[in-house]
Short mmCIF file of C-alpha atoms in Angstrom, two decimals:
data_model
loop_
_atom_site.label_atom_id
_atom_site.label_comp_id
_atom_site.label_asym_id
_atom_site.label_seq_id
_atom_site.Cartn_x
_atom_site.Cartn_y
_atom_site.Cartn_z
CA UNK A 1175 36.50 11.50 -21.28
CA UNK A 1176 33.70 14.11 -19.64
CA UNK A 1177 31.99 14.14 -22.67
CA UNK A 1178 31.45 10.52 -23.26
CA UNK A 1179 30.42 10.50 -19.42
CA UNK A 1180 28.20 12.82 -19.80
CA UNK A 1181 26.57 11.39 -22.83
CA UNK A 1182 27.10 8.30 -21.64
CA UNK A 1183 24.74 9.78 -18.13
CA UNK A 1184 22.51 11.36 -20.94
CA UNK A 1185 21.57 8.22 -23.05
CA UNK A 1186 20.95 6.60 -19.33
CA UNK A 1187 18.80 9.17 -18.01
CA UNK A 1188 17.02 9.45 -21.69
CA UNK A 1189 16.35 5.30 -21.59
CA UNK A 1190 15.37 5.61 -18.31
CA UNK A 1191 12.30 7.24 -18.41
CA UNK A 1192 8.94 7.02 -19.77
CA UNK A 1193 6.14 9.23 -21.28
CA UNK A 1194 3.69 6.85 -20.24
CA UNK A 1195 1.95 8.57 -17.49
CA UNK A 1196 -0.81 5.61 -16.75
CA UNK A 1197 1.94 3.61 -15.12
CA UNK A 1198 3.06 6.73 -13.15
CA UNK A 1199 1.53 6.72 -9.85
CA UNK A 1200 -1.02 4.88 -8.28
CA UNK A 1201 -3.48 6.93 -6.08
CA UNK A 1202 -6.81 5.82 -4.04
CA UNK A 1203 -8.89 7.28 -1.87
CA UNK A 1204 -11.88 5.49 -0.89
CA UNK A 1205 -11.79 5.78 2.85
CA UNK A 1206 -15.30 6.39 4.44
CA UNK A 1207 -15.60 7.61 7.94
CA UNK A 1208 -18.68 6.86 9.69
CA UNK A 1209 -19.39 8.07 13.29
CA UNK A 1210 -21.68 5.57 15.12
CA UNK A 1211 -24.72 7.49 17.76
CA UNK A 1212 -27.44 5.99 19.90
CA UNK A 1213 -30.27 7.76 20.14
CA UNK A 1214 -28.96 9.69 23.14
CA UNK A 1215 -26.01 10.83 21.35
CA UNK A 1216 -23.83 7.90 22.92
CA UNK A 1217 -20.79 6.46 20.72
CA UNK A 1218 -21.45 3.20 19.68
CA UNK A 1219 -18.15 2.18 19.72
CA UNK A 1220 -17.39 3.63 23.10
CA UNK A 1221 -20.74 2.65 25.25
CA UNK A 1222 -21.54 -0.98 27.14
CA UNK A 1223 -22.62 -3.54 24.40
CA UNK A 1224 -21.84 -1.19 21.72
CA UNK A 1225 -19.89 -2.28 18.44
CA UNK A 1226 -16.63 -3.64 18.08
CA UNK A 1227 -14.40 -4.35 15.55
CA UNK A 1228 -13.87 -7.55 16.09
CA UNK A 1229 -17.15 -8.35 15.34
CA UNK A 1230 -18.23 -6.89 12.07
CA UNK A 1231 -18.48 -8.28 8.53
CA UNK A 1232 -17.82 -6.74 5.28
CA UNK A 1233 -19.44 -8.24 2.14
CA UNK A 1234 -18.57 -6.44 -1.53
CA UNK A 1235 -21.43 -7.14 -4.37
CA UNK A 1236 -19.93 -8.96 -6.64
CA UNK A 1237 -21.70 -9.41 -9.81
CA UNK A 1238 -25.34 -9.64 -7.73
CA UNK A 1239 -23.94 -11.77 -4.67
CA UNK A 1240 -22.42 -10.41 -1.40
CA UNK A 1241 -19.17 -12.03 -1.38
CA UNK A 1242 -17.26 -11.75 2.55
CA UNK A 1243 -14.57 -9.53 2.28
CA UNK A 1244 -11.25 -10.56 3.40
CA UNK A 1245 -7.38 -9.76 2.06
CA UNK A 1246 -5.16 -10.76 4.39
CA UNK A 1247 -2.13 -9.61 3.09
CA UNK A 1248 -3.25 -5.72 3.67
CA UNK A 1249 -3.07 -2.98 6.78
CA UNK A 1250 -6.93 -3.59 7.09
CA UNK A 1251 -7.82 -7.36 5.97
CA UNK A 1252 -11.46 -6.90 6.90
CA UNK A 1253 -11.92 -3.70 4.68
CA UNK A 1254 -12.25 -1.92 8.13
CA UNK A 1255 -10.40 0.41 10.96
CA UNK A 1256 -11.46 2.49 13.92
CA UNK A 1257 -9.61 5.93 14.69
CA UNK A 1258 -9.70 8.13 17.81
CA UNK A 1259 -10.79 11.47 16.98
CA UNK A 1260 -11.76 14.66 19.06
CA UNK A 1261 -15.10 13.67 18.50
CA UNK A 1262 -14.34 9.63 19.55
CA UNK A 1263 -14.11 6.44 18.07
CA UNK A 1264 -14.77 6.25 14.18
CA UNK A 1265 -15.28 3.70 12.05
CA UNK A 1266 -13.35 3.90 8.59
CA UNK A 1267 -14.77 1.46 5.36
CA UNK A 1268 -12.85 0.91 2.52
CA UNK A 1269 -15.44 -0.08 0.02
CA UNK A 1270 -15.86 -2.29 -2.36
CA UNK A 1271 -14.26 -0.67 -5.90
CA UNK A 1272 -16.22 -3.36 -7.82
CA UNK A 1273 -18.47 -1.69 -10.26
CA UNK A 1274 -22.60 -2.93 -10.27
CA UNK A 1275 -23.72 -0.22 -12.04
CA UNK A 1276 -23.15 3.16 -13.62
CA UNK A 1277 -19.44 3.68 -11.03
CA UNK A 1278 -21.46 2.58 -7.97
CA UNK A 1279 -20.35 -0.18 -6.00
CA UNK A 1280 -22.16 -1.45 -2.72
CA UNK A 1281 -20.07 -2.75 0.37
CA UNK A 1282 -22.84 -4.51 3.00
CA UNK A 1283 -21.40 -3.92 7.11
CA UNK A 1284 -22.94 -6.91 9.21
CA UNK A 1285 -23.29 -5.45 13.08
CA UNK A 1286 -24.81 -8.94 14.05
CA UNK A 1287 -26.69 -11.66 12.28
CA UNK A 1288 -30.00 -9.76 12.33
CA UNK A 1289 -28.16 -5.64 11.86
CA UNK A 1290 -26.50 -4.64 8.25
CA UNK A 1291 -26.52 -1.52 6.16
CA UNK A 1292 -25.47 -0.97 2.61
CA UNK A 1293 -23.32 1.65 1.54
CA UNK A 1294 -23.12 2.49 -2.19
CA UNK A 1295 -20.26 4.49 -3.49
CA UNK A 1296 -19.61 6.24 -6.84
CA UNK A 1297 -16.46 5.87 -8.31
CA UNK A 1298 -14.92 7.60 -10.57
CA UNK A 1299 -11.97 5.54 -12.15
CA UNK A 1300 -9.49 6.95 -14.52
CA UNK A 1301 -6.01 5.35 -15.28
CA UNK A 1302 -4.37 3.73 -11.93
CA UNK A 1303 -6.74 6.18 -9.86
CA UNK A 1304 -9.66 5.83 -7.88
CA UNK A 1305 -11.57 8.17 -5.69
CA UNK A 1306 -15.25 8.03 -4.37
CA UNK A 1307 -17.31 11.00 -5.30
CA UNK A 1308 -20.88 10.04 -3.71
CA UNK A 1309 -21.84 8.03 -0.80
CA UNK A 1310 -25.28 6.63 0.14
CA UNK A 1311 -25.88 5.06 3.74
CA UNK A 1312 -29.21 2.80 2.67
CA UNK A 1313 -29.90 4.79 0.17
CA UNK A 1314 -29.48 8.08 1.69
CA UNK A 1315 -26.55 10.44 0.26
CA UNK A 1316 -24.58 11.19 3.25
CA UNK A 1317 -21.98 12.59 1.18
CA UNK A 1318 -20.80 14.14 -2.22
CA UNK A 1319 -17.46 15.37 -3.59
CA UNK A 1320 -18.25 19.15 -3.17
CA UNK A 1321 -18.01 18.70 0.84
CA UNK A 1322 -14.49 18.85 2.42
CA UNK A 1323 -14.05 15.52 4.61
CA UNK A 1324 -15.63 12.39 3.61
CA UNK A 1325 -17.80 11.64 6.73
CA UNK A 1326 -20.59 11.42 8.05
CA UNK A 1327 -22.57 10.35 11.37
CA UNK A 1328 -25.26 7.75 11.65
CA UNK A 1329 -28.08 7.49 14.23
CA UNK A 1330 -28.96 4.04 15.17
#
């Protein structure tokens, strides 16, 4: 009787699992942490008539036209968060993972109907993962994959 259970556990264990490792595990990271200045060194998000939340837009390129971004079934529907750090109030983008060239993708943040910037990210896709490995702030690279954090501060 032990043997059969424990053949019987065996052939389970054995028809339970898989060799395919693409459906193994899904990971992403594409988070993008931007830190907001004035010109006086003043946190955007924490000064009078600064940014909010609230009121930005995200827009992915998709296939040459900014399309608003909005999922509402996930943590961050607008692609966007803000996180209180030692150093104050930063923004964090999920970009777009839509592909317009060569791994890039661009993700467009409206501050107000006349204010955006683009950020492009390179992203290197391989199975079920994602991860970005270059960011450009209007065209700038703010970041690459040799650096430790992903993040960067802009002076506006």
């Amino acid at each position: 009787m032990k043997g059969f259970l424990f053949t019987l556990s065996l052939v389970m264990l054995l028809l339970g699992c898989s060799n395919d490792e693409k459906d193994c595990c899904t990971f992403i990271d594409t988070a993008i942490t931007i830190k907001y200045l004035n010109a006086e060194g003043e946190n955007l998000f924490e000064v009078a008539n600064g940014y909010k939340l609230s009121e930005l837009t995200v827009y992915h390129n998709i296939n040459g036209v900014w399309e608003r971004y909005y999922e509402g079934n996930l943590d961050y529907p607008k692609g966007l968060n803000t996180v209180e750090t030692d150093g104050g109030v930063e923004l964090i983008v999920f970009p777009s993972t839509n592909m317009v060239e060569n791994h890039i993708s661009e993700t467009k943040i409206q501050f107000s109907e006349s204010e955006s910037d683009i950020i492009k990210s390179q992203i290197e896709k391989s199975g079920s993962t994602e991860i970005v490995t270059k960011v450009w702030y209007n065209n700038e690279l703010k970041w690459e994959n040799n650096q430790a954090e992903r993040a960067f501060q802009i002076i506006k």
